[in-house]
Amino acid sequence: MIELEPSYNPKQYEQKWYQNSVKKKHFSAALNTEKVPFTILMPPPNVTSQLHMGHGLGYSIQDLLTRWKRMKGFNACWLPGTDHAGIATQMMVEKELEKEGLTRRGLGREKFVERLTTWKDKYGGIILEQFKTMGFSCDWDRLAYTMDPKLSEAVRYVFVKLYREGLIYRGERLVNWDTALQTAISDDEVESKEINGSLYYFRYPIEGSDTFIPIATTRPETMLGDTAVAVNPDDDRYKDLIGKKARLPFVDRLIPIIADNYVKSEFGTGAVKITPAHDPNDFEIGKRHSLAFINVMTEIGTMADNTPPPFRGMDRFLARKEVVKQMKLLGLFDEEKAYKTTLPHSERSKTIIEPRLSLQWFVKMKELAEPAADAARSGDLQFHPESWRKTYLYWLDNIQDWCISRQLWWGHRVPIWYCRACEGLSTGITDPTHCEHCKSAEIVQDEDVLDTWFSSWLWPLSPFGWPDEESKLKDLNYFNPTDVLVTAPEIIFLWVARMAMVNLKFRQTLPFKHVYFNATVCDKQGRKFSKTLGNGIDPLEVIEQYGADAVRFTAISLAPLGGRVRMEKADFEHGSRFVNKIWNAARLIFQHLEPSQALTPLRELPLTLAEKWLIHRFKEAALRINSNLDTFRVNDAVEEMHHFIWGALCDWGLECAKTDLSSTDISVKNRALSVLVYVLDGALRLAHPVMPFVSEELWHKLPAHPDWGKRPDSLCLAGYPEAELLPSFTEEAKLWKTIQDIISGIRSVRQQMGLPPKEELPAFIRVDSELRETVSNAEDWIKRLARVSQITTGQDIKRPNQSLTSIGKGFEIYLPVGGLIDIDKEVKRLKTEDQRLKKILAGLNSKLDNENFVARAPEDVLEQTRAQKLNMEEQIAAIKKNLDALS
RNA sequence: GCGGCUAUAGCUCAGUUGGUUAGAGCGCCACGUUGACAUCGUGGAGGUCCCCUGUUCGAGUCAGGGUAGCCGCACCA
């Protein structure tokens, strides 16, 4: 026998097998044109982040697909890496500085970046180590980082190329200004939150009269930058005022009263103060009417020097109160109404975004977006679930230019140099030393860095050596386009769409054909896992408790495509029980296996019906699992695997085989072992992509079966079961169903009637002629599995007196129980069954009595219905006969 | 406001192009187990498939309308 502990202990095996595979480079995909590549880009986690359940799920799915394809013979490359994550990382270091009483500005740029680099070297990449605990089979030889020199060159290349083509430009725009971080952030890093605010009603004096124009605003402090008041041109109340001027309090500025269709007469007073430098809509109006743009705020959100006392230098929110107070003093305040409004907040610092007029770098998106949108329209780019296509298209069709400059120090610095002499701009793949216009050496580089996503969007390209023309380019042509991107729906715009755009722009192909959106991980109340709520599950903790295989299996089986998964720690017991079940199934087989055991090819064996069914069932499982994986139904694939191993292999396959395993007849034992080793080997192959460790350990202990051919070094390189190549026993599998029905029927009657399980009863089974032989051949199984002492089968078995009965399709079972029979109980049971069947029969009859059904339903459905009717009638008749006998 | 998704067993969800008696896991109840596994076995209870209307021989499945919940995006100063 082969020794195995009574239960599986993950820690003993996980890292052993993982390290073995890494050492032997099982996960590395070297360029090999003889093999077809299968590539998945790992969405690079932030270099400073820690593993959480979202990664646990998303990356488990990627590993499942990678391992599956690798076993199928593809050259599987799962490209790992990290993202420098500009804002996120810089914030963490700034926080650390704060504790020491330092600031980044105090430290200076060079020292600060040095500090960041040290910090990143120390804490960065922890997450990659954590991936190893999960067992992820990434190609570690290709590990990439967005600030690697090679990848940075690609960033530079793209910037210069797009700049020269006029797709990158510098412009003065309202940007989302984060006053805490003092940088512009993109629209996609902004989140809206509802705020309980106020709507203030003021009056501005009309110049040259003693009348006023009433306005309403939520942001009184911005009035210091007002350059107009706008009304709707069709608003009769204000028609006469159009063209006149109002005198702006405090700054004493004359501002025009203009007409613009943007203004809704119903809202507020129907007159709007216009502050073009502090509101996106006002900005547009300002451009339309050539108004002045007056910025009245500093980068830290205080009132600027161009504002009068007492406002000057005041924080924007204090200034709001102060303006209201002063307006009251001037008698220009009418009222304040409570008002709910949604305001943009910074995702990072959580502060309210200040629209701020500033010079920033932008990418023109329209031209880039069109091919990316077309690809989704034509179906070249497919989303799973498909519904995300609309969201993707809506965004691309309404795309805004992308603000790519950030006022940070951590990231790729904008490769633009300003000339002090001629004010011209220079750029280049390498740092220029002279102005490209006037050759002056007096040039200084832009202070800003590029948005993190400006390097992430190159992920399908730069890690493969692009834009290098040299050898690496072969890698690129081999691995790009990649096969499937597995990611979270939150970054469909930030990342997915942009990768599509840039790949199409520079290579005229999509970076991937399929985009799979994995489920969002939530707690039992349906709230997203978040640090602040503290409701997350730490994957490392659950791995510690249940093992990596259990965590992977549970996460995937719980997660439907795209939706949300509700999880709690206890759920992982599900996986842990399953892993242990597999272990113990193997243990049973191993107990009867000798190291020198002779295993025979299946075709040379006189297989039993149960064995043929099991082998057939294995083929069925392989078929379903493969087709589910082909269509990205990963949880269904995993569920089928579970169902096969537990419900088919363990509950029936092993139970049936037990007596043969302990048979003294060597040929019987050998036959049983040959079948079980064959099926177990196959089951471990099916399971491996999800549960790499337990499967690997058992597989190495399992002797090689001749039908599986030559064994590679590791299960992760062994062939995945392909249904077309597996033996099939369709007819036998059908026959076996009847045996299962008979066994279940007897068990059910016994238990419902409360018969002691140990009591062995004789059974009389009346079977239809075509099943007679099958059933008599199955007597041993029926006896053992249904606890029956003796079986009599025949076509015209008479019902013995005082019998319990079970009726099925093609058979009828009598269990003579003598004095044990509780007649009332049995009559009740049979009557309930009778009623149930009669209901079904009535349904079938009404169908068949319907002329339309008979005339229009397809022949096979009709035939099926008639067969059902006959079957029902037979069963009902059988019940009646039994009831008669009992009364 | 615009767009999307969801509604099936106590809970979490499957149910593919309409066609046998709607399934799984967990939970619950009962019985059982000294030889793979109590991380177990066997059996059972539990469902007006959210509501209405329609299409159809036939609807959990398709169409229209409603209700409830969730999620994006844009927002009115």
CSV table of N, CA and C (backbone and C1' of nucleotides) in Angstrom, one decimal, chain A residues 216 218 264 267 272 281 339 341-342 390 564 574 576-577 580-581 584-585 587-588 591 633 639 646 655 658 747-748 751 757-758 836 844 850 852-853 856 858 861 868 872, chain B residues 2-5 11-16 19-21 24-27 30-33 35-37 39-44 56-58 70-77:
chain,number,residue,atom,x,y,z
A,216,ALA,N,-28.8,82.8,-7.5
A,216,ALA,CA,-28.7,81.8,-6.5
A,216,ALA,C,-27.4,81.0,-6.8
A,218,THR,N,-24.5,77.9,-5.0
A,218,THR,CA,-24.1,77.0,-3.9
A,218,THR,C,-22.7,77.4,-3.4
A,264,LYS,N,-31.5,77.6,-17.0
A,264,LYS,CA,-32.8,77.1,-16.9
A,264,LYS,C,-33.6,78.1,-16.0
A,267,PHE,N,-35.0,77.1,-12.5
A,267,PHE,CA,-34.1,76.8,-11.3
A,267,PHE,C,-33.7,78.1,-10.6
A,272,VAL,N,-27.9,83.3,-13.3
A,272,VAL,CA,-26.8,82.6,-12.8
A,272,VAL,C,-25.5,83.5,-12.8
A,281,ASN,N,-19.2,74.4,-16.4
A,281,ASN,CA,-20.2,75.0,-17.2
A,281,ASN,C,-20.0,76.5,-17.5
A,339,TYR,N,-29.9,72.4,0.6
A,339,TYR,CA,-29.9,71.9,-0.8
A,339,TYR,C,-28.9,70.8,-0.9
A,341,THR,N,-26.7,68.4,-3.0
A,341,THR,CA,-26.0,68.4,-4.3
A,341,THR,C,-24.9,67.3,-4.3
A,342,THR,N,-24.6,66.9,-5.4
A,342,THR,CA,-23.5,65.9,-5.5
A,342,THR,C,-22.2,66.6,-6.0
A,390,LYS,N,-21.7,48.1,-24.1
A,390,LYS,CA,-22.4,49.4,-24.2
A,390,LYS,C,-21.7,50.5,-23.4
A,564,ARG,N,-21.4,40.2,-8.4
A,564,ARG,CA,-20.7,40.4,-7.2
A,564,ARG,C,-20.8,39.2,-6.3
A,574,HIS,N,-16.0,25.2,2.5
A,574,HIS,CA,-16.5,24.4,1.3
A,574,HIS,C,-15.3,23.9,0.5
A,576,SER,N,-12.2,23.6,1.4
A,576,SER,CA,-11.3,22.8,2.3
A,576,SER,C,-11.8,21.4,2.4
A,577,ARG,N,-13.1,21.3,2.5
A,577,ARG,CA,-13.7,19.9,2.6
A,577,ARG,C,-13.5,19.2,1.3
A,580,ASN,N,-10.0,17.9,0.9
A,580,ASN,CA,-9.8,16.8,1.8
A,580,ASN,C,-10.5,15.5,1.2
A,581,LYS,N,-11.6,15.8,0.5
A,581,LYS,CA,-12.3,14.7,-0.1
A,581,LYS,C,-11.5,14.0,-1.2
A,584,ASN,N,-8.8,12.0,0.4
A,584,ASN,CA,-9.2,10.7,1.0
A,584,ASN,C,-9.7,9.7,-0.1
A,585,ALA,N,-10.2,10.2,-1.2
A,585,ALA,CA,-10.5,9.3,-2.3
A,585,ALA,C,-9.2,8.6,-2.7
A,587,ARG,N,-6.6,8.2,-1.0
A,587,ARG,CA,-6.1,7.4,0.1
A,587,ARG,C,-6.8,6.0,0.1
A,588,LEU,N,-8.0,6.0,-0.2
A,588,LEU,CA,-8.7,4.7,-0.4
A,588,LEU,C,-8.0,3.8,-1.4
A,591,GLN,N,-4.5,2.6,-0.5
A,591,GLN,CA,-4.5,1.6,0.5
A,591,GLN,C,-4.4,0.2,-0.1
A,633,ARG,N,-16.9,30.4,-18.7
A,633,ARG,CA,-17.8,30.1,-17.5
A,633,ARG,C,-17.0,29.3,-16.5
A,639,GLU,N,-17.5,23.9,-10.8
A,639,GLU,CA,-18.6,23.2,-10.2
A,639,GLU,C,-18.8,21.8,-10.8
A,646,TRP,N,-16.9,14.4,-6.6
A,646,TRP,CA,-17.6,14.0,-5.3
A,646,TRP,C,-18.8,13.0,-5.6
A,655,GLU,N,-17.5,3.5,-4.1
A,655,GLU,CA,-18.4,2.6,-3.4
A,655,GLU,C,-18.6,1.3,-4.1
A,658,LYS,N,-15.3,-1.0,-3.9
A,658,LYS,CA,-14.7,-1.4,-2.7
A,658,LYS,C,-14.5,-2.9,-2.5
A,747,ARG,N,-33.3,2.4,-0.9
A,747,ARG,CA,-32.8,3.2,0.2
A,747,ARG,C,-33.9,4.2,0.7
A,748,SER,N,-34.6,4.8,-0.3
A,748,SER,CA,-35.6,5.8,0.1
A,748,SER,C,-36.8,5.2,0.8
A,751,GLN,N,-35.8,4.1,4.4
A,751,GLN,CA,-35.6,5.2,5.4
A,751,GLN,C,-37.0,5.9,5.7
A,757,PRO,N,-31.4,0.6,9.6
A,757,PRO,CA,-30.5,0.5,8.4
A,757,PRO,C,-29.7,-0.8,8.4
A,758,LYS,N,-29.6,-1.4,9.6
A,758,LYS,CA,-28.7,-2.6,9.6
A,758,LYS,C,-29.5,-3.8,9.2
A,836,ARG,N,-49.1,12.7,-6.8
A,836,ARG,CA,-48.1,13.4,-7.5
A,836,ARG,C,-48.0,13.0,-8.9
A,844,LEU,N,-49.8,15.9,-18.8
A,844,LEU,CA,-49.5,15.3,-20.1
A,844,LEU,C,-50.7,15.1,-20.9
A,850,ASN,N,-54.8,18.5,-26.6
A,850,ASN,CA,-54.9,19.7,-27.3
A,850,ASN,C,-54.5,19.5,-28.8
A,852,ASN,N,-53.9,21.5,-31.1
A,852,ASN,CA,-52.9,22.3,-31.6
A,852,ASN,C,-51.5,21.8,-31.3
A,853,PHE,N,-51.4,21.2,-30.1
A,853,PHE,CA,-50.1,20.7,-29.6
A,853,PHE,C,-49.8,19.5,-30.5
A,856,ARG,N,-48.8,20.8,-34.0
A,856,ARG,CA,-47.7,21.8,-34.2
A,856,ARG,C,-46.4,21.4,-33.5
A,858,PRO,N,-43.1,19.6,-32.5
A,858,PRO,CA,-42.2,18.7,-33.3
A,858,PRO,C,-42.4,17.3,-32.9
A,861,VAL,N,-40.8,15.8,-29.7
A,861,VAL,CA,-41.4,16.3,-28.4
A,861,VAL,C,-42.7,15.5,-28.2
A,868,GLN,N,-43.9,9.4,-22.0
A,868,GLN,CA,-44.0,9.8,-20.6
A,868,GLN,C,-45.4,9.4,-20.1
A,872,MET,N,-46.1,7.0,-17.0
A,872,MET,CA,-46.9,7.5,-15.9
A,872,MET,C,-48.1,6.5,-15.6
B,2,C,P,-34.3,59.6,-19.0
B,2,C,O5',-32.9,59.2,-19.4
B,2,C,C5',-32.3,59.7,-20.6
B,2,C,C4',-30.9,59.2,-20.8
B,2,C,C3',-30.8,57.7,-20.7
B,2,C,O3',-31.1,57.0,-21.9
B,2,C,C1',-29.1,58.7,-19.4
B,3,G,P,-31.8,55.6,-21.8
B,3,G,O5',-30.5,54.7,-21.4
B,3,G,C5',-29.5,54.5,-22.3
B,3,G,C4',-28.3,53.8,-21.7
B,3,G,C3',-28.6,52.5,-21.1
B,3,G,O3',-28.7,51.4,-22.0
B,3,G,C1',-27.4,53.7,-19.5
B,4,G,P,-29.7,50.2,-21.8
B,4,G,O5',-28.9,49.4,-20.7
B,4,G,C5',-27.6,48.8,-21.0
B,4,G,C4',-26.9,48.4,-19.8
B,4,G,C3',-27.6,47.2,-19.0
B,4,G,O3',-27.4,46.0,-19.7
B,4,G,C1',-26.8,48.8,-17.5
B,5,C,P,-28.6,44.9,-19.5
B,5,C,O5',-28.3,44.4,-18.0
B,5,C,C5',-27.1,43.8,-17.7
B,5,C,C4',-27.0,43.6,-16.2
B,5,C,C3',-28.1,42.7,-15.5
B,5,C,O3',-27.9,41.4,-15.7
B,5,C,C1',-27.8,44.7,-14.3
B,11,C,P,-34.3,33.7,1.9
B,11,C,O5',-32.7,33.4,2.1
B,11,C,C5',-32.0,34.2,3.1
B,11,C,C4',-30.5,33.8,3.0
B,11,C,C3',-29.9,34.0,1.6
B,11,C,O3',-29.4,35.3,1.4
B,11,C,C1',-29.4,31.8,2.5
B,12,U,P,-29.4,35.9,0.0
B,12,U,O5',-28.2,35.1,-0.7
B,12,U,C5',-26.9,35.4,-0.3
B,12,U,C4',-26.0,34.5,-1.2
B,12,U,C3',-26.2,34.6,-2.7
B,12,U,O3',-25.6,35.7,-3.3
B,12,U,C1',-26.0,32.3,-2.0
B,13,C,P,-26.2,36.3,-4.6
B,13,C,O5',-26.8,35.0,-5.4
B,13,C,C5',-26.6,34.9,-6.8
B,13,C,C4',-26.1,33.5,-7.1
B,13,C,C3',-26.6,32.9,-8.4
B,13,C,O3',-25.8,33.4,-9.5
B,13,C,C1',-26.9,31.3,-6.7
B,14,A,P,-26.3,33.4,-10.9
B,14,A,O5',-26.0,32.0,-11.4
B,14,A,C5',-27.0,31.1,-11.7
B,14,A,C4',-26.4,29.8,-12.1
B,14,A,C3',-27.0,29.2,-13.3
B,14,A,O3',-26.3,29.6,-14.5
B,14,A,C1',-27.3,27.6,-11.6
B,15,G,P,-27.1,30.3,-15.7
B,15,G,O5',-28.2,29.2,-16.0
B,15,G,C5',-27.9,27.9,-16.5
B,15,G,C4',-29.1,27.1,-16.5
B,15,G,C3',-30.3,27.6,-17.2
B,15,G,O3',-30.2,27.4,-18.6
B,15,G,C1',-31.0,26.8,-15.1
B,16,U,P,-31.1,28.3,-19.6
B,16,U,O5',-30.3,28.4,-20.9
B,16,U,C5',-29.7,29.7,-21.2
B,16,U,C4',-28.6,29.6,-22.2
B,16,U,C3',-29.0,28.9,-23.5
B,16,U,O3',-28.8,29.7,-24.6
B,16,U,C1',-27.1,27.9,-22.5
B,19,G,P,-36.6,24.9,-23.0
B,19,G,O5',-37.8,23.9,-23.4
B,19,G,C5',-38.9,23.7,-22.5
B,19,G,C4',-39.4,22.3,-22.8
B,19,G,C3',-38.4,21.3,-23.1
B,19,G,O3',-38.7,20.1,-22.4
B,19,G,C1',-40.0,21.3,-24.8
B,20,U,P,-38.1,19.8,-21.0
B,20,U,O5',-39.4,19.3,-20.3
B,20,U,C5',-39.4,18.5,-19.2
B,20,U,C4',-40.1,17.2,-19.4
B,20,U,C3',-40.4,16.5,-18.2
B,20,U,O3',-41.8,16.0,-18.3
B,20,U,C1',-39.1,15.1,-19.6
B,21,U,P,-42.9,16.8,-17.6
B,21,U,O5',-42.3,16.8,-16.1
B,21,U,C5',-42.6,17.9,-15.3
B,21,U,C4',-42.2,17.6,-13.9
B,21,U,C3',-40.8,17.8,-13.4
B,21,U,O3',-40.8,18.4,-12.2
B,21,U,C1',-41.4,15.6,-12.9
B,24,A,P,-30.2,18.9,-6.4
B,24,A,O5',-28.9,19.8,-6.4
B,24,A,C5',-27.8,19.4,-7.2
B,24,A,C4',-26.7,20.4,-7.0
B,24,A,C3',-26.3,20.7,-5.6
B,24,A,O3',-25.4,19.7,-5.1
B,24,A,C1',-26.5,22.8,-6.8
B,25,G,P,-25.4,19.4,-3.6
B,25,G,O5',-24.7,20.7,-3.0
B,25,G,C5',-23.3,20.9,-3.2
B,25,G,C4',-22.9,22.2,-2.6
B,25,G,C3',-23.3,22.4,-1.1
B,25,G,O3',-22.3,21.8,-0.3
B,25,G,C1',-23.9,24.3,-2.4
B,26,C,P,-22.8,21.2,1.1
B,26,C,O5',-23.2,22.4,1.9
B,26,C,C5',-22.2,23.4,2.4
B,26,C,C4',-22.9,24.6,2.9
B,26,C,C3',-23.9,24.4,4.1
B,26,C,O3',-23.2,24.2,5.3
B,26,C,C1',-24.8,25.9,2.5
B,27,G,P,-23.8,23.3,6.4
B,27,G,O5',-25.2,24.0,6.8
B,27,G,C5',-25.1,25.2,7.5
B,27,G,C4',-26.6,25.7,7.6
B,27,G,C3',-27.5,24.8,8.3
B,27,G,O3',-27.4,24.8,9.7
B,27,G,C1',-28.5,25.7,6.3
B,30,A,P,-33.9,15.9,14.4
B,30,A,O5',-34.1,14.6,13.6
B,30,A,C5',-35.4,14.0,13.6
B,30,A,C4',-35.3,12.8,12.6
B,30,A,C3',-34.2,11.8,12.9
B,30,A,O3',-34.6,10.9,14.0
B,30,A,C1',-34.3,12.2,10.6
B,31,C,P,-33.4,10.3,14.9
B,31,C,O5',-32.7,9.2,14.0
B,31,C,C5',-33.5,8.1,13.5
B,31,C,C4',-32.8,7.4,12.4
B,31,C,C3',-31.3,6.9,12.7
B,31,C,O3',-31.3,5.8,13.4
B,31,C,C1',-31.4,8.0,10.6
B,32,G,P,-30.1,5.5,14.4
B,32,G,O5',-28.9,5.4,13.4
B,32,G,C5',-28.7,4.2,12.7
B,32,G,C4',-27.7,4.4,11.6
B,32,G,C3',-26.2,4.3,12.1
B,32,G,O3',-25.9,3.0,12.3
B,32,G,C1',-26.5,6.0,10.4
B,33,U,P,-24.8,2.7,13.4
B,33,U,O5',-23.4,3.0,12.7
B,33,U,C5',-23.1,2.3,11.5
B,33,U,C4',-21.8,2.9,10.9
B,33,U,C3',-20.7,3.0,11.9
B,33,U,O3',-20.0,1.8,12.0
B,33,U,C1',-21.0,5.0,10.7
B,35,G,P,-13.5,2.5,10.6
B,35,G,O5',-14.2,1.5,9.5
B,35,G,C5',-14.4,2.0,8.2
B,35,G,C4',-13.2,1.9,7.5
B,35,G,C3',-13.3,1.1,6.2
B,35,G,O3',-12.2,1.6,5.4
B,35,G,C1',-11.8,0.0,7.5
B,36,A,P,-12.5,2.1,4.0
B,36,A,O5',-11.9,3.6,4.3
B,36,A,C5',-10.4,3.7,4.4
B,36,A,C4',-10.1,5.1,4.0
B,36,A,C3',-11.0,6.2,4.8
B,36,A,O3',-10.5,6.5,6.0
B,36,A,C1',-10.9,6.7,2.4
B,37,C,P,-11.4,6.8,7.3
B,37,C,O5',-11.9,8.3,6.9
B,37,C,C5',-11.0,9.4,6.9
B,37,C,C4',-11.6,10.6,6.3
B,37,C,C3',-12.9,11.0,6.9
B,37,C,O3',-12.7,11.9,8.0
B,37,C,C1',-13.2,11.0,4.6
B,39,U,P,-15.0,16.9,11.1
B,39,U,O5',-15.2,17.2,9.6
B,39,U,C5',-16.1,18.2,9.1
B,39,U,C4',-15.9,18.2,7.6
B,39,U,C3',-15.8,16.8,7.0
B,39,U,O3',-16.9,16.4,6.2
B,39,U,C1',-13.8,18.0,6.5
B,40,C,P,-17.8,16.6,5.3
B,40,C,O5',-18.0,15.2,4.7
B,40,C,C5',-16.9,14.3,4.4
B,40,C,C4',-17.4,12.9,4.7
B,40,C,C3',-18.8,12.5,4.2
B,40,C,O3',-18.9,12.3,2.8
B,40,C,C1',-18.4,11.6,6.3
B,41,G,P,-20.2,12.6,2.1
B,41,G,O5',-21.0,11.3,2.5
B,41,G,C5',-20.6,10.0,2.1
B,41,G,C4',-21.5,9.0,2.6
B,41,G,C3',-22.9,9.1,2.2
B,41,G,O3',-23.2,8.7,0.9
B,41,G,C1',-22.8,8.6,4.5
B,42,U,P,-24.3,9.4,0.0
B,42,U,O5',-25.6,8.8,0.6
B,42,U,C5',-25.9,7.5,0.6
B,42,U,C4',-27.1,7.2,1.3
B,42,U,C3',-28.3,8.1,1.0
B,42,U,O3',-29.0,7.7,-0.2
B,42,U,C1',-28.1,7.9,3.4
B,43,G,P,-29.7,8.8,-1.0
B,43,G,O5',-31.0,9.1,-0.1
B,43,G,C5',-32.0,8.2,0.0
B,43,G,C4',-32.9,8.6,1.1
B,43,G,C3',-33.7,9.9,1.0
B,43,G,O3',-34.8,9.7,0.1
B,43,G,C1',-32.8,9.7,3.2
B,44,G,P,-35.3,11.0,-0.7
B,44,G,O5',-35.9,11.9,0.5
B,44,G,C5',-37.1,11.4,1.2
B,44,G,C4',-37.4,12.4,2.3
B,44,G,C3',-37.8,13.8,1.9
B,44,G,O3',-39.1,13.9,1.6
B,44,G,C1',-36.2,13.8,3.7
B,56,U,P,-49.8,34.0,-31.4
B,56,U,O5',-49.0,32.7,-30.9
B,56,U,C5',-47.8,32.3,-31.6
B,56,U,C4',-47.2,31.1,-30.9
B,56,U,C3',-48.1,30.0,-30.5
B,56,U,O3',-48.3,29.1,-31.6
B,56,U,C1',-46.8,30.6,-28.7
B,57,C,P,-49.8,28.5,-31.9
B,57,C,O5',-49.9,27.5,-30.7
B,57,C,C5',-51.2,26.8,-30.4
B,57,C,C4',-51.0,25.7,-29.5
B,57,C,C3',-50.1,26.0,-28.3
B,57,C,O3',-50.9,26.6,-27.2
B,57,C,C1',-49.3,24.0,-29.2
B,58,G,P,-50.4,27.8,-26.4
B,58,G,O5',-49.2,27.2,-25.7
B,58,G,C5',-49.4,26.2,-24.6
B,58,G,C4',-48.2,25.7,-24.1
B,58,G,C3',-47.1,26.7,-23.6
B,58,G,O3',-47.4,27.1,-22.3
B,58,G,C1',-46.1,25.1,-25.0
B,70,C,P,-30.6,49.8,-3.1
B,70,C,O5',-29.4,49.2,-4.0
B,70,C,C5',-28.6,48.1,-3.6
B,70,C,C4',-27.9,47.5,-4.8
B,70,C,C3',-27.0,48.5,-5.5
B,70,C,O3',-25.8,48.8,-4.8
B,70,C,C1',-28.2,47.2,-7.1
B,71,C,P,-25.1,50.2,-4.9
B,71,C,O5',-24.4,50.1,-6.4
B,71,C,C5',-23.5,49.1,-6.7
B,71,C,C4',-23.2,49.1,-8.2
B,71,C,C3',-22.8,50.5,-8.7
B,71,C,O3',-21.4,50.7,-8.4
B,71,C,C1',-24.4,49.5,-10.2
B,72,G,P,-20.9,52.2,-8.5
B,72,G,O5',-20.3,52.2,-9.9
B,72,G,C5',-20.5,53.3,-10.7
B,72,G,C4',-20.4,52.9,-12.2
B,72,G,C3',-20.3,54.2,-13.0
B,72,G,O3',-19.0,54.6,-13.2
B,72,G,C1',-22.1,52.9,-13.7
B,73,C,P,-18.6,56.1,-12.6
B,73,C,O5',-19.2,57.0,-13.7
B,73,C,C5',-18.9,56.8,-15.1
B,73,C,C4',-19.8,57.5,-16.0
B,73,C,C3',-20.1,58.9,-15.7
B,73,C,O3',-19.1,59.8,-16.1
B,73,C,C1',-22.1,57.9,-16.2
B,74,A,P,-18.8,61.1,-15.3
B,74,A,O5',-20.1,62.0,-15.6
B,74,A,C5',-20.1,62.7,-16.9
B,74,A,C4',-21.4,63.2,-17.2
B,74,A,C3',-21.9,64.4,-16.3
B,74,A,O3',-21.3,65.6,-16.7
B,74,A,C1',-23.6,62.8,-16.4
B,75,C,P,-20.3,66.4,-15.8
B,75,C,O5',-21.2,67.5,-15.0
B,75,C,C5',-22.0,67.2,-13.9
B,75,C,C4',-23.4,67.4,-14.3
B,75,C,C3',-24.2,68.4,-13.5
B,75,C,O3',-24.0,69.7,-14.0
B,75,C,C1',-25.4,66.4,-13.5
B,76,C,P,-23.4,70.8,-13.0
B,76,C,O5',-24.7,71.4,-12.4
B,76,C,C5',-25.7,71.9,-13.3
B,76,C,C4',-26.7,72.7,-12.6
B,76,C,C3',-26.9,72.3,-11.1
B,76,C,O3',-26.0,72.9,-10.3
B,76,C,C1',-29.0,72.6,-12.3
B,77,A,P,-25.8,72.4,-8.8
B,77,A,O5',-25.6,73.7,-7.9
B,77,A,C5',-26.2,74.9,-8.2
B,77,A,C4',-25.3,75.7,-9.1
B,77,A,C3',-24.9,77.0,-8.5
B,77,A,O3',-23.5,77.1,-8.6
B,77,A,C1',-26.1,77.4,-10.6
